[in-house]
Coordinates of C-alpha atoms in Angstrom, one line a residue:
Chain A
M1 CA 0.0 0.0 0.0
S2 CA 1.3 3.5 -0.8
C3 CA 0.0 6.9 0.1
H4 CA -0.2 10.1 -1.8
K5 CA 0.5 13.5 -0.4
E6 CA -1.8 15.6 -2.4
N7 CA -2.2 18.4 0.1
K8 CA -0.4 19.9 3.0
L9 CA -2.4 18.3 5.8
I10 CA -0.5 17.9 9.1
A11 CA -1.5 15.0 11.4
I12 CA -1.0 15.3 15.1
V13 CA -1.1 12.2 17.4
D14 CA -0.9 12.8 21.2
D15 CA -2.9 11.3 24.0
D16 CA -2.9 14.5 26.0
D17 CA -6.0 16.6 25.1
S18 CA -4.5 20.0 26.0
V19 CA -1.1 19.4 24.2
R20 CA -3.0 18.1 21.2
G21 CA -5.4 21.1 21.2
T22 CA -2.8 23.8 21.7
L23 CA -0.6 22.3 19.1
Q24 CA -3.4 22.5 16.6
E25 CA -4.0 26.1 17.5
L26 CA -0.3 26.9 17.2
L27 CA -0.2 25.4 13.7
R28 CA -3.4 27.3 12.8
S29 CA -1.8 30.6 13.9
A30 CA 1.2 29.7 11.6
G31 CA -1.2 29.1 8.7
F32 CA -1.1 25.3 8.7
S33 CA -4.2 23.1 8.6
S34 CA -4.0 20.0 10.8
R35 CA -6.0 17.1 12.1
A36 CA -5.5 15.7 15.6
F37 CA -5.8 12.1 16.9
E38 CA -5.8 10.9 20.4
S39 CA -3.9 7.6 19.6
A40 CA -1.9 5.9 16.9
E41 CA -4.8 3.5 16.5
A42 CA -7.3 6.3 15.9
F43 CA -5.0 7.8 13.3
L44 CA -4.5 4.5 11.4
G45 CA -8.2 3.8 11.6
S46 CA -9.1 7.3 10.2
G47 CA -7.7 6.7 6.7
H48 CA -6.1 10.2 6.9
Q49 CA -2.6 8.7 6.8
Q50 CA -2.8 8.9 3.1
E51 CA -3.5 12.6 3.1
A52 CA -1.0 13.6 5.8
A53 CA 2.0 15.5 4.5
C54 CA 3.6 15.6 7.9
L55 CA 3.1 13.7 11.1
I56 CA 3.7 15.1 14.6
T57 CA 3.5 12.4 17.2
D58 CA 4.2 11.7 20.9
I59 CA 6.2 8.6 21.6
R60 CA 4.8 7.3 24.9
M61 CA 1.0 6.7 24.6
P62 CA -1.3 4.1 25.9
G63 CA -1.6 1.3 23.3
M64 CA 0.6 1.8 20.2
S65 CA 3.6 4.0 20.8
G66 CA 4.9 6.6 18.4
L67 CA 7.8 4.4 17.3
E68 CA 5.5 1.5 16.6
L69 CA 3.3 3.9 14.6
Q70 CA 6.3 4.9 12.5
A71 CA 7.3 1.3 12.0
K72 CA 3.8 0.5 10.9
L73 CA 3.6 3.3 8.4
N74 CA 7.0 2.3 7.0
A75 CA 5.7 -1.2 6.7
E76 CA 2.8 0.1 4.8
R77 CA 5.2 2.1 2.5
C78 CA 3.6 5.2 3.7
R79 CA 6.6 7.3 4.6
I80 CA 5.2 10.4 6.1
P81 CA 7.9 12.8 7.4
T82 CA 7.6 12.4 11.1
I83 CA 8.4 14.8 13.9
F84 CA 8.5 13.2 17.4
I85 CA 7.7 15.3 20.4
T86 CA 8.3 13.7 23.8
A87 CA 8.9 14.5 27.4
H88 CA 11.2 11.4 27.7
G89 CA 14.3 12.6 26.0
D90 CA 15.6 9.1 25.7
E91 CA 18.7 9.1 23.5
E92 CA 18.3 5.5 22.4
M93 CA 14.8 6.3 21.2
R94 CA 16.0 9.4 19.5
F95 CA 18.5 7.3 17.4
Q96 CA 16.0 4.7 16.6
A97 CA 13.5 7.3 15.5
L98 CA 16.0 9.1 13.3
R99 CA 17.2 5.8 11.8
E100 CA 13.7 4.9 10.8
G101 CA 13.5 8.2 9.0
A102 CA 12.2 10.7 11.5
V103 CA 12.7 14.3 10.6
E104 CA 13.2 15.6 14.1
F105 CA 13.0 14.6 17.7
L106 CA 11.8 17.5 19.8
P107 CA 11.6 17.4 23.6
K108 CA 8.6 19.0 25.2
P109 CA 8.1 21.9 25.7
F110 CA 9.5 22.9 22.3
D111 CA 10.2 26.3 20.7
D112 CA 7.5 27.2 18.3
E113 CA 9.9 28.6 15.7
V114 CA 12.0 25.4 15.7
L115 CA 8.8 23.3 15.3
I116 CA 7.5 25.4 12.4
E117 CA 10.8 25.5 10.7
T118 CA 11.0 21.7 11.0
I119 CA 7.5 21.3 9.6
R120 CA 8.3 23.6 6.6
A121 CA 11.4 21.6 5.9
A122 CA 9.5 18.4 6.1
L123 CA 6.8 19.6 3.8
N124 CA 9.4 20.8 1.2
R125 CA 11.1 17.4 1.1
Chain B
M1 CA -48.6 -24.8 124.6
N2 CA -50.4 -22.4 127.0
Q3 CA -53.6 -24.3 126.4
S4 CA -52.2 -27.7 127.4
V5 CA -50.6 -26.2 130.5
K6 CA -54.0 -24.8 131.6
M7 CA -55.8 -28.1 131.0
K8 CA -53.2 -29.9 133.0
W9 CA -53.7 -27.7 136.0
A10 CA -57.5 -27.6 135.8
A11 CA -57.6 -31.4 136.0
G12 CA -55.5 -31.3 139.2
P13 CA -52.3 -33.2 139.9
A14 CA -51.6 -35.7 137.2
I15 CA -52.0 -38.8 139.3
S16 CA -54.7 -41.5 139.2
I17 CA -57.9 -41.1 141.1
T18 CA -57.2 -44.2 143.2
R19 CA -53.9 -42.8 144.3
R20 CA -55.4 -39.5 145.1
Y21 CA -58.1 -40.9 147.3
G22 CA -55.7 -43.5 148.6
L23 CA -53.5 -40.7 149.8
A24 CA -56.5 -39.4 151.8
V25 CA -57.0 -42.8 153.4
V26 CA -53.3 -43.4 154.0
S27 CA -52.6 -40.0 155.5
V28 CA -55.7 -40.2 157.8
A29 CA -54.6 -43.7 158.8
A30 CA -51.1 -42.4 159.5
A31 CA -52.6 -39.7 161.7
L32 CA -54.7 -42.4 163.5
G33 CA -51.6 -44.6 163.9
L34 CA -49.4 -41.8 165.3
S35 CA -52.2 -40.8 167.7
L36 CA -52.6 -44.3 169.0
A37 CA -48.9 -44.6 169.5
F38 CA -48.8 -41.3 171.4
I39 CA -51.6 -42.7 173.7
H40 CA -49.7 -45.9 174.2
F41 CA -46.7 -44.0 175.5
Q42 CA -48.9 -41.9 177.7
L43 CA -48.4 -38.8 175.7
P44 CA -51.0 -36.0 175.2
Q45 CA -53.6 -37.1 172.7
P46 CA -52.7 -35.1 169.4
F47 CA -55.1 -36.6 166.8
G48 CA -56.5 -33.2 165.8
A49 CA -53.1 -31.9 164.8
F50 CA -52.2 -35.0 162.9
A51 CA -55.6 -35.1 161.2
L52 CA -55.1 -31.5 160.0
S53 CA -51.7 -32.4 158.7
A54 CA -53.2 -35.4 156.8
I55 CA -55.9 -33.2 155.4
A56 CA -53.4 -30.5 154.3
L57 CA -51.1 -33.1 152.8
T58 CA -54.0 -34.7 150.8
F59 CA -55.2 -31.3 149.6
W60 CA -51.7 -30.3 148.5
Y61 CA -50.7 -33.5 146.7
A62 CA -54.1 -35.1 145.7
G63 CA -56.4 -32.1 145.1
T64 CA -59.6 -30.7 146.4
A65 CA -62.0 -33.7 146.3
P66 CA -59.6 -36.1 148.0
G67 CA -58.8 -33.4 150.6
I68 CA -62.5 -33.0 151.5
F69 CA -62.7 -36.8 151.6
A70 CA -59.8 -36.8 154.1
A71 CA -61.5 -34.2 156.2
V72 CA -64.7 -36.3 156.3
L73 CA -62.7 -39.4 157.0
S74 CA -60.8 -37.6 159.8
S75 CA -64.1 -36.6 161.4
I76 CA -65.4 -40.2 161.3
V77 CA -62.1 -41.6 162.7
R78 CA -62.0 -39.0 165.5
D79 CA -65.7 -39.8 166.4
Y80 CA -65.0 -43.5 166.4
F81 CA -61.6 -43.8 168.1
F82 CA -61.3 -40.8 170.3
D83 CA -63.8 -39.3 172.9
P84 CA -66.7 -41.4 171.7
G85 CA -68.8 -40.0 174.5
I86 CA -68.1 -36.4 173.7
S87 CA -71.1 -34.0 173.5
T88 CA -72.7 -33.3 170.2
E89 CA -71.7 -29.6 170.4
S90 CA -68.0 -30.5 170.9
R91 CA -68.3 -33.0 167.9
I92 CA -69.8 -30.3 165.7
L93 CA -67.1 -27.9 166.8
F94 CA -64.4 -30.4 165.8
D95 CA -66.2 -31.1 162.5
L96 CA -66.5 -27.3 161.9
V97 CA -62.7 -26.9 162.5
F98 CA -62.0 -29.7 159.9
L99 CA -64.5 -28.1 157.5
I100 CA -63.1 -24.6 157.8
F101 CA -59.6 -26.0 157.4
A102 CA -60.7 -28.0 154.4
L103 CA -62.2 -24.8 152.8
L104 CA -59.0 -22.9 153.6
M105 CA -56.9 -25.6 152.0
T106 CA -59.2 -25.6 149.0
R107 CA -58.4 -21.9 148.5
V108 CA -54.7 -22.4 149.1
V109 CA -54.5 -25.2 146.6
R110 CA -56.4 -23.1 144.0
E111 CA -54.0 -20.2 144.6
R112 CA -51.1 -22.6 144.3
N113 CA -52.5 -24.0 141.1
Q114 CA -53.0 -20.6 139.5
L115 CA -49.5 -19.5 140.5
E116 CA -48.0 -22.5 139.0
L117 CA -50.1 -22.0 135.8
R118 CA -48.8 -18.4 135.6
V119 CA -45.2 -19.5 136.1
A120 CA -45.7 -22.1 133.3
E121 CA -47.2 -19.6 131.0
R122 CA -44.4 -17.1 131.6
T123 CA -41.8 -19.8 131.2
A124 CA -43.4 -20.8 127.8
E125 CA -43.4 -17.1 126.7
L126 CA -39.8 -16.7 127.7
T127 CA -38.9 -19.9 125.9
Q128 CA -40.5 -18.6 122.7
L129 CA -38.9 -15.2 123.0
N130 CA -35.6 -17.0 123.4
D131 CA -36.2 -19.0 120.3
N132 CA -37.2 -16.0 118.3
L133 CA -34.1 -14.2 119.5
K134 CA -31.9 -17.1 118.4
R135 CA -33.5 -17.1 114.9
E136 CA -33.1 -13.3 114.7
I137 CA -29.4 -13.6 115.6
A138 CA -28.9 -16.4 113.0
K139 CA -30.5 -14.2 110.4
H140 CA -28.4 -11.2 111.3
S141 CA -25.2 -13.1 111.2
Q142 CA -26.1 -14.4 107.7
I143 CA -26.9 -10.9 106.5
E144 CA -23.7 -9.7 108.0
A145 CA -21.7 -12.5 106.2
E146 CA -23.4 -11.5 102.9
L147 CA -22.6 -7.9 103.5
R148 CA -19.0 -8.7 104.3
L149 CA -18.8 -10.7 101.1
S150 CA -20.3 -8.0 99.0
E151 CA -18.0 -5.5 100.6
A152 CA -15.0 -7.7 99.8
Y153 CA -16.2 -8.0 96.2
L154 CA -16.6 -4.2 96.0
A155 CA -13.2 -3.6 97.5
E156 CA -11.7 -6.0 95.0
A157 CA -13.4 -4.3 92.1
Q158 CA -12.2 -0.9 93.4
R159 CA -8.6 -2.3 93.6
L160 CA -8.8 -3.8 90.1
S161 CA -10.2 -0.6 88.5
H162 CA -8.0 1.7 90.7
T163 CA -11.3 3.5 91.7
G164 CA -11.8 4.7 95.2
S165 CA -15.1 6.0 96.6
W166 CA -15.6 8.8 99.1
A167 CA -18.2 11.0 100.8
W168 CA -17.5 14.6 101.8
S169 CA -19.7 17.2 103.5
P170 CA -18.8 20.6 102.1
P171 CA -17.7 23.2 103.0
P172 CA -15.2 23.3 104.7
G173 CA -16.5 19.9 105.8
D174 CA -15.1 16.6 106.8
I175 CA -14.5 13.6 104.7
R176 CA -17.1 11.2 105.9
Y177 CA -16.2 8.1 104.0
W178 CA -12.9 7.1 102.3
S179 CA -12.7 3.7 100.8
E180 CA -9.6 1.5 101.1
E181 CA -8.7 2.1 97.4
C182 CA -8.9 5.9 98.1
F183 CA -6.1 5.5 100.6
R184 CA -4.1 3.6 98.0
V185 CA -4.7 5.9 95.1
Q186 CA -4.1 9.1 97.1
G187 CA -1.0 7.6 98.9
F188 CA -2.4 7.7 102.4
D189 CA -1.8 5.2 105.2
P190 CA -5.0 3.5 106.1
K191 CA -3.9 3.3 109.8
G192 CA -4.1 7.1 109.9
G193 CA -7.9 6.9 109.8
L194 CA -10.2 9.1 107.7
P195 CA -8.0 11.9 106.2
R196 CA -9.0 15.5 106.7
Y197 CA -9.9 17.6 103.7
E198 CA -6.7 19.6 104.1
E199 CA -4.6 16.5 104.1
F200 CA -6.3 15.4 100.8
F201 CA -5.5 18.8 99.4
Q202 CA -1.9 18.8 100.5
S203 CA -1.3 15.5 98.6
V204 CA -2.4 17.2 95.3
H205 CA 0.3 18.5 93.0
P206 CA 0.9 22.2 93.9
D207 CA 0.4 23.2 90.2
D208 CA -3.1 21.6 90.3
Q209 CA -4.3 22.9 93.6
A210 CA -5.7 26.3 92.5
R211 CA -7.5 24.8 89.5
I212 CA -9.3 22.1 91.4
T213 CA -10.2 24.5 94.3
E214 CA -11.9 26.6 91.7
V215 CA -13.7 23.6 90.1
I216 CA -14.9 22.4 93.5
Q217 CA -16.0 25.8 94.8
T218 CA -18.0 26.5 91.6
A219 CA -19.7 23.1 91.8
V220 CA -20.6 23.5 95.5
R221 CA -22.0 27.0 94.8
K222 CA -24.2 25.7 92.0
K223 CA -24.8 22.4 93.8
E224 CA -23.7 20.7 90.6
E225 CA -21.6 17.7 89.7
F226 CA -17.8 18.1 89.3
E227 CA -15.1 16.3 87.5
F228 CA -11.4 17.1 87.2
D229 CA -8.1 15.6 86.4
Y230 CA -5.2 16.2 88.8
R231 CA -1.8 14.9 89.8
I232 CA -1.1 13.3 93.2
V233 CA 2.3 13.5 94.9
H234 CA 2.7 10.4 96.9
P235 CA 4.8 10.5 100.1
D236 CA 7.7 8.8 98.3
G237 CA 7.6 11.6 95.7
E238 CA 6.0 9.6 92.9
I239 CA 3.6 11.6 90.8
R240 CA 0.4 9.8 89.7
D241 CA -2.4 11.0 87.4
A242 CA -5.9 10.8 88.8
R243 CA -9.4 11.9 87.9
S244 CA -12.1 12.7 90.5
F245 CA -15.8 12.8 90.0
G246 CA -18.3 14.2 92.6
H247 CA -22.1 14.1 92.7
P248 CA -24.1 16.4 95.1
V249 CA -26.7 14.8 97.4
L250 CA -29.5 17.2 98.3
D251 CA -32.2 16.9 101.0
A252 CA -35.9 17.4 100.3
S253 CA -35.7 21.2 100.5
G254 CA -32.8 21.2 98.0
D255 CA -30.0 21.9 100.5
L256 CA -26.6 20.4 99.9
I257 CA -26.0 17.5 102.4
E258 CA -22.8 16.0 101.0
Y259 CA -20.9 15.0 97.9
V260 CA -20.3 11.4 97.0
G261 CA -17.8 10.5 94.4
T262 CA -14.8 8.6 93.1
I263 CA -11.1 9.0 92.6
I264 CA -9.6 7.0 89.8
D265 CA -5.9 6.4 89.2
V266 CA -5.5 7.0 85.4
T267 CA -1.7 6.9 85.3
E268 CA -1.5 3.6 83.4
R269 CA -4.2 4.6 81.0
K270 CA -2.5 7.9 80.3
Q271 CA 0.8 6.1 79.8
A272 CA -0.9 3.7 77.3
E273 CA -2.4 6.7 75.5
K274 CA 1.1 8.2 75.2
E275 CA 2.5 4.9 73.9
R276 CA -0.3 4.7 71.3
E277 CA 0.4 8.3 70.2
R278 CA 4.1 7.4 69.8
L279 CA 3.2 4.3 67.8
R280 CA 0.9 6.4 65.6
E281 CA 3.7 8.9 65.0
A282 CA 6.1 6.0 64.1
Q283 CA 3.6 4.6 61.7
A284 CA 3.1 8.0 60.1
D285 CA 6.8 8.4 59.7
L286 CA 7.1 5.0 58.1
A287 CA 4.2 5.7 55.9
H288 CA 5.8 8.9 54.9
I289 CA 9.2 7.3 54.1
S290 CA 7.3 4.7 52.0
R291 CA 5.5 7.4 50.1
M292 CA 8.7 9.2 49.4
T293 CA 10.3 6.0 48.2
T294 CA 7.4 5.4 45.8
M295 CA 7.5 9.0 44.7
G296 CA 11.2 8.6 44.0
E297 CA 10.5 5.7 41.7
L298 CA 7.9 7.9 39.9
T299 CA 10.1 10.9 39.4
A300 CA 10.3 10.4 35.6
S301 CA 6.6 9.9 35.2
L302 CA 5.7 12.7 37.5
A303 CA 8.0 15.0 35.6
H304 CA 6.3 14.0 32.4
E305 CA 2.9 14.6 34.0
V306 CA 3.9 18.1 34.9
N307 CA 5.6 18.7 31.6
Q308 CA 2.4 18.0 29.6
P309 CA 0.4 21.1 30.8
I310 CA 3.6 23.2 30.7
T311 CA 4.0 22.2 27.0
A312 CA 0.4 23.1 26.4
A313 CA 0.9 26.4 28.1
V314 CA 4.1 27.1 26.1
N315 CA 2.2 26.2 22.9
G316 CA -0.6 28.6 23.9
A317 CA 1.7 31.4 24.7
S318 CA 3.5 30.9 21.4
T319 CA 0.2 30.9 19.6
C320 CA -0.8 34.1 21.4
V321 CA 2.4 35.9 20.4
R322 CA 1.9 34.8 16.8
W323 CA -1.6 36.2 16.6
L324 CA -0.4 39.5 18.1
T325 CA 2.7 39.9 15.9
R326 CA 1.0 39.2 12.6
E327 CA 0.8 42.1 10.2
D328 CA -2.8 42.1 11.0
P329 CA -3.0 41.2 14.7
D330 CA -6.0 39.1 15.8
L331 CA -6.9 40.1 19.3
G332 CA -9.8 37.6 19.6
E333 CA -7.6 34.6 18.8
A334 CA -4.8 36.0 21.0
R335 CA -7.1 36.3 23.9
E336 CA -8.4 32.7 23.5
A337 CA -4.8 31.4 23.3
A338 CA -3.9 33.4 26.4
Q339 CA -6.9 31.9 28.3
G340 CA -5.6 28.4 27.3
V341 CA -2.2 29.4 28.8
I342 CA -3.9 30.3 32.1
R343 CA -5.9 27.0 32.1
N344 CA -2.8 24.9 31.5
A345 CA -0.6 26.7 33.9
K346 CA -3.2 26.1 36.6
R347 CA -3.3 22.4 35.6
A348 CA 0.5 22.2 36.0
S349 CA 0.2 23.9 39.4
D350 CA -2.6 21.5 40.5
I351 CA -0.5 18.5 39.6
I352 CA 2.5 19.9 41.5
N353 CA 0.2 20.6 44.5
R354 CA -1.1 17.0 44.4
I355 CA 2.5 15.7 44.3
R356 CA 3.4 18.0 47.2
S357 CA 0.4 17.0 49.3
I358 CA 1.3 13.3 48.9
S359 CA 5.0 14.0 49.7
K360 CA 4.2 16.2 52.6
K361 CA 4.7 14.8 56.1
G362 CA 1.9 15.9 58.2
E363 CA -0.5 14.8 61.0
S364 CA -3.2 12.4 60.0
K365 CA -6.3 14.4 59.2
R366 CA -9.6 12.6 58.9
Q367 CA -12.3 14.4 56.9
L368 CA -15.1 13.5 54.5
A369 CA -13.5 12.3 51.3
D370 CA -14.9 11.3 47.9
V371 CA -13.1 8.1 47.1
N372 CA -13.8 8.3 43.4
E373 CA -12.1 11.7 43.3
L374 CA -9.1 10.3 45.1
I375 CA -9.0 7.5 42.6
R376 CA -9.2 9.9 39.6
E377 CA -6.5 12.1 41.0
M378 CA -4.2 9.2 41.6
I379 CA -4.8 7.9 38.1
A380 CA -4.0 11.3 36.7
L381 CA -0.6 11.3 38.6
L382 CA 0.2 7.7 37.5
R383 CA -1.0 7.9 33.9
S384 CA 2.4 8.6 32.5
E385 CA 3.9 5.7 34.5
A386 CA 1.2 3.4 33.0
N387 CA 1.8 4.8 29.5
R388 CA 5.5 4.1 29.9
Y389 CA 4.7 0.4 29.9
S390 CA 1.8 0.6 27.5
I391 CA -0.7 -0.2 30.2
S392 CA -4.3 0.9 29.7
V393 CA -6.2 2.0 32.7
R394 CA -9.9 1.3 33.0
T395 CA -12.2 2.6 35.8
E396 CA -15.6 1.5 36.9
L397 CA -16.6 4.0 39.6
D398 CA -20.0 3.9 41.3
A399 CA -21.4 7.4 40.8
E400 CA -23.6 7.0 43.9
L401 CA -20.7 6.1 46.2
P402 CA -21.1 7.6 49.7
K403 CA -18.3 9.6 51.1
V404 CA -15.9 8.2 53.7
M405 CA -14.3 9.7 56.8
A406 CA -10.7 9.3 55.9
D407 CA -7.2 10.8 55.6
S408 CA -7.1 11.5 51.8
V409 CA -3.3 11.4 51.6
Q410 CA -3.2 8.0 53.3
V411 CA -6.0 6.5 51.1
Q412 CA -4.1 7.8 48.0
Q413 CA -1.0 6.2 49.3
V414 CA -2.8 2.9 49.4
L415 CA -4.1 3.4 45.9
M416 CA -0.7 4.4 44.7
N417 CA 0.9 1.3 46.2
L418 CA -1.7 -1.0 44.7
I419 CA -1.6 0.7 41.3
M420 CA 2.3 0.7 41.3
N421 CA 2.2 -3.0 42.2
G422 CA -0.2 -3.7 39.4
I423 CA 2.0 -1.8 36.9
D424 CA 5.0 -3.7 38.2
A425 CA 3.3 -7.0 37.7
M426 CA 2.6 -6.2 34.1
K427 CA 5.9 -4.6 33.0
N428 CA 7.2 -7.8 31.6
V429 CA 4.2 -9.7 30.3
D430 CA 3.6 -10.2 26.6
R431 CA -0.1 -9.8 26.5
E432 CA -2.7 -7.2 26.9
R433 CA -1.8 -5.0 29.9
E434 CA -4.8 -3.7 31.6
L435 CA -5.3 -2.1 35.0
A436 CA -8.9 -2.0 36.3
I437 CA -9.9 0.2 39.2
C438 CA -13.4 -0.2 40.5
S439 CA -15.3 1.3 43.4
Q440 CA -18.6 0.0 44.6
R441 CA -20.8 -0.3 47.7
A442 CA -20.6 -3.4 49.8
E443 CA -22.6 -4.8 52.7
N444 CA -22.7 -3.2 56.1
R445 CA -22.2 0.4 54.9
L446 CA -18.8 -0.5 53.5
L447 CA -17.2 0.8 50.3
M448 CA -15.1 -1.6 48.3
I449 CA -12.3 -0.5 46.1
S450 CA -10.5 -3.0 43.9
V451 CA -7.3 -2.8 41.8
S452 CA -6.9 -5.6 39.2
D453 CA -4.1 -6.3 36.9
S454 CA -3.4 -8.8 34.1
G455 CA 0.1 -9.4 35.3
V456 CA 2.1 -12.3 36.7
G457 CA -0.3 -12.9 39.6
L458 CA 0.6 -13.5 43.3
P459 CA 3.8 -15.3 44.1
P460 CA 2.7 -19.0 44.3
D461 CA 2.4 -20.4 47.8
Q462 CA 3.2 -17.1 49.3
E463 CA -0.2 -15.4 49.0
D464 CA -0.2 -14.7 52.7
K465 CA 3.4 -13.5 52.9
I466 CA 2.9 -10.5 50.6
F467 CA 1.7 -8.5 53.5
D468 CA 4.6 -9.4 55.7
P469 CA 7.1 -6.6 56.3
F470 CA 10.2 -6.7 54.1
F471 CA 8.6 -9.1 51.7
T472 CA 9.3 -8.0 48.1
T473 CA 9.5 -9.4 44.6
K474 CA 11.0 -6.2 43.2
P475 CA 14.8 -5.8 42.8
H476 CA 14.7 -2.4 44.6
G477 CA 11.6 -2.8 46.7
I478 CA 11.8 -2.4 50.5
G479 CA 8.8 -4.6 51.0
M480 CA 6.8 -2.2 53.2
G481 CA 4.2 -1.0 50.7
L482 CA 1.6 -3.6 51.2
R483 CA 2.3 -3.8 54.9
I484 CA 1.8 -0.1 55.3
S485 CA -1.2 -0.1 53.0
R486 CA -2.9 -2.7 55.2
S487 CA -2.2 -0.8 58.4
I488 CA -3.6 2.3 56.8
V489 CA -6.8 0.6 55.7
E490 CA -7.2 -1.1 59.1
S491 CA -6.7 2.1 61.0
H492 CA -9.6 3.4 59.0
G493 CA -11.7 0.4 60.1
G494 CA -11.4 -1.5 56.8
R495 CA -9.7 -4.5 55.4
L496 CA -7.2 -5.2 52.6
W497 CA -6.7 -8.5 50.9
A498 CA -5.5 -10.0 47.7
S499 CA -6.6 -12.8 45.4
D500 CA -5.5 -14.3 42.2
N501 CA -7.5 -13.6 39.0
S502 CA -8.6 -16.2 36.6
P503 CA -6.9 -16.8 34.2
R504 CA -4.2 -14.4 35.1
G505 CA -3.2 -11.4 37.2
A506 CA -4.2 -10.4 40.7
T507 CA -6.8 -8.3 42.4
F508 CA -6.3 -6.3 45.5
R509 CA -9.4 -5.2 47.4
F510 CA -9.9 -2.9 50.3
T511 CA -12.9 -1.7 52.2
L512 CA -13.6 1.6 54.0
P513 CA -16.6 2.2 56.3
S514 CA -18.9 5.1 55.4
P515 CA -20.3 7.0 58.4
A516 CA -24.0 6.4 59.1
E517 CA -25.0 10.0 59.2
V518 CA -23.4 10.9 55.8
G519 CA -25.4 10.5 52.7
A520 CA -24.2 9.6 49.3

């Protein structure tokens, strides 16, 4: 299965309501349109993975983790540029994520300029 | 008894009629014989004197009728044997003398009989009085024995309970009664007799004297009961704690007659209270150490939990700045973003407060608590820890759950221990990891909270040992968590126990009582 990036939709996956919501607002203020999902399973089940031009995901979540989501998407040949945001700045995870093709690995809380620059870079890949 | 005595005397002497009349014949015959003997020896003829003696004798011993018979017989004998030729006048004179003597004797015998009857009656009365008296004495000595026994029991009860009793007539008044135990409690020598009120007062600790004087005087003035704690200084210098209680006794017109009351030695009781207090403090210290240990294990997760709202706040603040610094600033959007910042900053602060209240070492405070709320707060704190091991947390909370009277921090400590144990049991299992927390109402006004996991289950054959101190299956555990949890639950009047789940995992349940007067 392959996916087609026809528009510039950004997908957000985070189990924390307020982080998810404020991130969406931040992207809106920067002129991006986004969709937010409370879990990796919800995102995979929505069918939006084919539209997403960029994925911003938390690593530690109940159920499927961010890394597992990345692996799953890779397995489905759906290589969405992925930015990990996490409170657990685990170096090992950082390397694994980048090896699997992650664009960036940002510790929470992150600088909005850095995030937006990273997103722009990802979208222009 | 009186009746039979009367009958006996009315019937005359209790001898047969033959003997009675025989006595008349024999005595008159004896008089005749003696007179004939006198005549034979040329002595003056004395039949009259002998005959009178015979008549008197017969009357006395044989009764009235035989006596009269003796008199008639004497008259006939005299006529026949002596002076047969005497004139009729002389004979009549003799017969008259016998007759008058007989009548006289009749009266004497009656008097004698009545006197004897009275003596017998009086004797019978005295005998009965004597018997009654003996019975009375026996009864009294039995009552006395019972009283002595009852007093001995009372004295023993006073000794066992360190409670003395007293009576005192105020004021200034004497002590009227002072039980044996009062002597012991107050440190007085029983040989010294009833103590004076001043002596009692002198044995009270100097620092307590003014206070109890005030209490007693006020009570006496109002004719009310009094009760006070005080210290006693014994002659050997030992200080004892005591409590006295006094009850006023009033007469019919409402005037104070006396106070009756007790003195109780409460030294041991107070000592035990202090010991219990020390034990409570030690338990609280241990519970605190245990909480801190657990919180230490949770540092990473708690940091994550605080980091989430901070991240959201930073996002909001960035958003706000972006709306404001646009070429065309949008104040409405900026305001909304700023409000989000406030909300999230508050949330971060709430979480920090929660962590702080659990970490805080403080006195145990019991107040009405909503167990569901405590569960929700604890899950919020431990959510990141559960996420870390991909454990999903499910709750089934009874919305109608009544509140409990409890120390919130301690109940949360129990929840934290059980949830942490559940997470620990599932860390390394390769199947669905689910932690279920339920609250429900149980019988007897109890609430039951259960924490179930799908982990490794209880250590086989050691189900009972998991509550032992220092029992642990964790590499870094100190083995006090469950022990402390159980003592916390029990100090709240509940129970904590564990059971294996089918097919896997374990469930820990605990109960808490809900106060009767508190509704749902």
